[in-house]
mmCIF file of N, CA and C in Angstrom:
data_model
loop_
_atom_site.group_PDB
_atom_site.id
_atom_site.type_symbol
_atom_site.label_atom_id
_atom_site.label_comp_id
_atom_site.label_asym_id
_atom_site.label_seq_id
_atom_site.Cartn_x
_atom_site.Cartn_y
_atom_site.Cartn_z
ATOM 1 N N UNK A 1 -3.623 1.073 -10.133
ATOM 2 C CA UNK A 1 -2.600 0.968 -9.133
ATOM 3 C C UNK A 1 -1.338 1.675 -9.606
ATOM 4 N N UNK A 2 -0.990 1.511 -10.853
ATOM 5 C CA UNK A 2 0.213 2.164 -11.373
ATOM 6 C C UNK A 2 0.123 3.679 -11.244
ATOM 7 N N UNK A 3 -1.043 4.242 -11.533
ATOM 8 C CA UNK A 3 -1.215 5.695 -11.433
ATOM 9 C C UNK A 3 -1.048 6.158 -9.993
ATOM 10 N N UNK A 4 -1.581 5.393 -9.057
ATOM 11 C CA UNK A 4 -1.445 5.762 -7.646
ATOM 12 C C UNK A 4 0.010 5.687 -7.209
ATOM 13 N N UNK A 5 0.717 4.664 -7.659
ATOM 14 C CA UNK A 5 2.132 4.558 -7.314
ATOM 15 C C UNK A 5 2.935 5.706 -7.906
ATOM 16 N N UNK A 6 2.626 6.082 -9.116
ATOM 17 C CA UNK A 6 3.345 7.190 -9.744
ATOM 18 C C UNK A 6 3.099 8.502 -9.015
ATOM 19 N N UNK A 7 1.917 8.648 -8.405
ATOM 20 C CA UNK A 7 1.587 9.871 -7.676
ATOM 21 C C UNK A 7 2.186 9.877 -6.270
ATOM 22 N N UNK A 8 2.593 8.718 -5.781
ATOM 23 C CA UNK A 8 3.148 8.608 -4.432
ATOM 24 C C UNK A 8 4.577 9.144 -4.405
ATOM 25 N N UNK A 9 5.008 9.591 -3.224
ATOM 26 C CA UNK A 9 6.402 10.024 -3.086
ATOM 27 C C UNK A 9 7.360 8.876 -3.437
ATOM 28 N N UNK A 10 8.494 9.221 -3.974
ATOM 29 C CA UNK A 10 9.479 8.228 -4.412
ATOM 30 C C UNK A 10 9.818 7.235 -3.303
ATOM 31 N N UNK A 11 10.008 7.713 -2.096
ATOM 32 C CA UNK A 11 10.367 6.837 -0.978
ATOM 33 C C UNK A 11 9.311 5.750 -0.780
ATOM 34 N N UNK A 12 8.031 6.121 -0.792
ATOM 35 C CA UNK A 12 6.971 5.126 -0.617
ATOM 36 C C UNK A 12 6.892 4.173 -1.799
ATOM 37 N N UNK A 13 7.127 4.674 -3.002
ATOM 38 C CA UNK A 13 7.141 3.792 -4.180
ATOM 39 C C UNK A 13 8.219 2.737 -4.033
ATOM 40 N N UNK A 14 9.387 3.151 -3.614
ATOM 41 C CA UNK A 14 10.505 2.206 -3.471
ATOM 42 C C UNK A 14 10.205 1.162 -2.393
ATOM 43 N N UNK A 15 9.608 1.601 -1.286
ATOM 44 C CA UNK A 15 9.253 0.659 -0.222
ATOM 45 C C UNK A 15 8.260 -0.367 -0.753
ATOM 46 N N UNK A 16 7.211 0.107 -1.442
ATOM 47 C CA UNK A 16 6.182 -0.788 -1.970
ATOM 48 C C UNK A 16 6.773 -1.753 -2.990
ATOM 49 N N UNK A 17 7.610 -1.262 -3.875
ATOM 50 C CA UNK A 17 8.194 -2.097 -4.925
ATOM 51 C C UNK A 17 9.140 -3.150 -4.361
ATOM 52 N N UNK A 18 9.834 -2.827 -3.275
ATOM 53 C CA UNK A 18 10.820 -3.742 -2.711
ATOM 54 C C UNK A 18 10.221 -4.723 -1.704
ATOM 55 N N UNK A 19 9.041 -4.415 -1.200
ATOM 56 C CA UNK A 19 8.452 -5.228 -0.132
ATOM 57 C C UNK A 19 8.002 -6.590 -0.642
ATOM 58 N N UNK A 20 8.338 -7.608 0.115
ATOM 59 C CA UNK A 20 7.818 -8.942 -0.167
ATOM 60 C C UNK A 20 6.485 -9.136 0.551
ATOM 61 N N UNK A 21 6.260 -8.335 1.588
ATOM 62 C CA UNK A 21 4.993 -8.338 2.315
ATOM 63 C C UNK A 21 4.849 -6.984 2.994
ATOM 64 N N UNK A 22 3.620 -6.647 3.382
ATOM 65 C CA UNK A 22 3.353 -5.406 4.103
ATOM 66 C C UNK A 22 2.919 -5.766 5.515
ATOM 67 N N UNK A 23 3.556 -5.165 6.499
ATOM 68 C CA UNK A 23 3.220 -5.417 7.894
ATOM 69 C C UNK A 23 2.458 -4.228 8.464
ATOM 70 N N UNK A 24 1.343 -4.506 9.135
ATOM 71 C CA UNK A 24 0.567 -3.438 9.752
ATOM 72 C C UNK A 24 1.337 -2.769 10.879
ATOM 73 N N UNK A 25 2.396 -3.391 11.361
ATOM 74 C CA UNK A 25 3.214 -2.824 12.430
ATOM 75 C C UNK A 25 4.263 -1.853 11.913
ATOM 76 N N UNK A 26 4.462 -1.804 10.619
ATOM 77 C CA UNK A 26 5.471 -0.933 10.023
ATOM 78 C C UNK A 26 5.033 0.525 10.100
ATOM 79 N N UNK A 27 5.967 1.410 10.377
ATOM 80 C CA UNK A 27 5.670 2.841 10.469
ATOM 81 C C UNK A 27 5.107 3.406 9.173
ATOM 82 N N UNK A 28 5.483 2.833 8.046
ATOM 83 C CA UNK A 28 5.033 3.335 6.744
ATOM 84 C C UNK A 28 3.720 2.711 6.280
ATOM 85 N N UNK A 29 3.194 1.749 7.023
ATOM 86 C CA UNK A 29 1.973 1.059 6.599
ATOM 87 C C UNK A 29 0.791 2.006 6.366
ATOM 88 N N UNK A 30 0.510 2.959 7.261
ATOM 89 C CA UNK A 30 -0.641 3.841 7.018
ATOM 90 C C UNK A 30 -0.543 4.603 5.691
ATOM 91 N N UNK A 31 0.631 5.064 5.350
ATOM 92 C CA UNK A 31 0.801 5.794 4.087
ATOM 93 C C UNK A 31 0.643 4.855 2.895
ATOM 94 N N UNK A 32 1.196 3.660 2.990
ATOM 95 C CA UNK A 32 1.057 2.685 1.906
ATOM 96 C C UNK A 32 -0.400 2.254 1.753
ATOM 97 N N UNK A 33 -1.084 2.018 2.857
ATOM 98 C CA UNK A 33 -2.485 1.621 2.807
ATOM 99 C C UNK A 33 -3.342 2.732 2.215
ATOM 100 N N UNK A 34 -3.042 3.944 2.574
ATOM 101 C CA UNK A 34 -3.782 5.087 2.039
ATOM 102 C C UNK A 34 -3.661 5.157 0.519
ATOM 103 N N UNK A 35 -2.472 4.940 0.009
ATOM 104 C CA UNK A 35 -2.264 4.951 -1.439
ATOM 105 C C UNK A 35 -2.995 3.820 -2.136
ATOM 106 N N UNK A 36 -2.984 2.652 -1.521
ATOM 107 C CA UNK A 36 -3.689 1.507 -2.094
ATOM 108 C C UNK A 36 -5.193 1.754 -2.073
ATOM 109 N N UNK A 37 -5.688 2.317 -0.982
ATOM 110 C CA UNK A 37 -7.119 2.626 -0.889
ATOM 111 C C UNK A 37 -7.519 3.684 -1.910
ATOM 112 N N UNK A 38 -6.653 4.648 -2.142
ATOM 113 C CA UNK A 38 -6.948 5.680 -3.144
ATOM 114 C C UNK A 38 -7.032 5.071 -4.540
ATOM 115 N N UNK A 39 -6.201 4.083 -4.789
ATOM 116 C CA UNK A 39 -6.178 3.464 -6.114
ATOM 117 C C UNK A 39 -7.303 2.456 -6.314
ATOM 118 N N UNK A 40 -7.624 1.704 -5.267
ATOM 119 C CA UNK A 40 -8.558 0.587 -5.412
ATOM 120 C C UNK A 40 -9.898 0.789 -4.721
ATOM 121 N N UNK A 41 -9.978 1.781 -3.852
ATOM 122 C CA UNK A 41 -11.175 1.964 -3.031
ATOM 123 C C UNK A 41 -10.990 1.273 -1.687
ATOM 124 N N UNK A 42 -11.705 1.765 -0.690
ATOM 125 C CA UNK A 42 -11.549 1.245 0.667
ATOM 126 C C UNK A 42 -11.884 -0.248 0.775
ATOM 127 N N UNK A 43 -12.990 -0.648 0.193
ATOM 128 C CA UNK A 43 -13.431 -2.039 0.305
ATOM 129 C C UNK A 43 -12.408 -3.001 -0.299
ATOM 130 N N UNK A 44 -11.941 -2.684 -1.488
ATOM 131 C CA UNK A 44 -10.965 -3.557 -2.163
ATOM 132 C C UNK A 44 -9.627 -3.529 -1.428
ATOM 133 N N UNK A 45 -9.232 -2.368 -0.910
ATOM 134 C CA UNK A 45 -7.985 -2.278 -0.143
ATOM 135 C C UNK A 45 -8.059 -3.181 1.083
ATOM 136 N N UNK A 46 -9.223 -3.197 1.756
ATOM 137 C CA UNK A 46 -9.393 -4.082 2.908
ATOM 138 C C UNK A 46 -9.226 -5.541 2.501
ATOM 139 N N UNK A 47 -9.779 -5.912 1.350
ATOM 140 C CA UNK A 47 -9.660 -7.291 0.868
ATOM 141 C C UNK A 47 -8.214 -7.639 0.527
ATOM 142 N N UNK A 48 -7.567 -6.751 -0.208
ATOM 143 C CA UNK A 48 -6.195 -6.998 -0.655
ATOM 144 C C UNK A 48 -5.226 -7.045 0.522
ATOM 145 N N UNK A 49 -5.457 -6.198 1.513
ATOM 146 C CA UNK A 49 -4.529 -6.086 2.635
ATOM 147 C C UNK A 49 -4.938 -6.913 3.849
ATOM 148 N N UNK A 50 -5.956 -7.739 3.705
ATOM 149 C CA UNK A 50 -6.374 -8.589 4.824
ATOM 150 C C UNK A 50 -5.223 -9.510 5.208
ATOM 151 N N UNK A 51 -4.986 -9.662 6.511
ATOM 152 C CA UNK A 51 -3.897 -10.540 6.947
ATOM 153 C C UNK A 51 -4.112 -11.976 6.479
ATOM 154 N N UNK A 52 -3.030 -12.617 6.124
ATOM 155 C CA UNK A 52 -3.059 -14.039 5.792
ATOM 156 C C UNK A 52 -2.168 -14.755 6.793
ATOM 157 N N UNK A 53 -2.610 -15.869 7.238
ATOM 158 C CA UNK A 53 -1.846 -16.590 8.262
ATOM 159 C C UNK A 53 -1.497 -17.961 7.799
#
C-alpha cells in the first residue's frame, strides 16, 4: 500500500491520508479506488472498500 501511495499524485495522497472515511459519492473516489486496487488487487480492494453501515 505504501508503494502505491508513493506512486500516486500528491493531491490524491493527501486526500487519502487526511480522510477519516471514503465515500463512493466523492469525485475522487474512482482514482482512490484505482490506487487501492493496484496495490491490493481487485478482490481485496472490494473487501476493504465494502460499505459498512
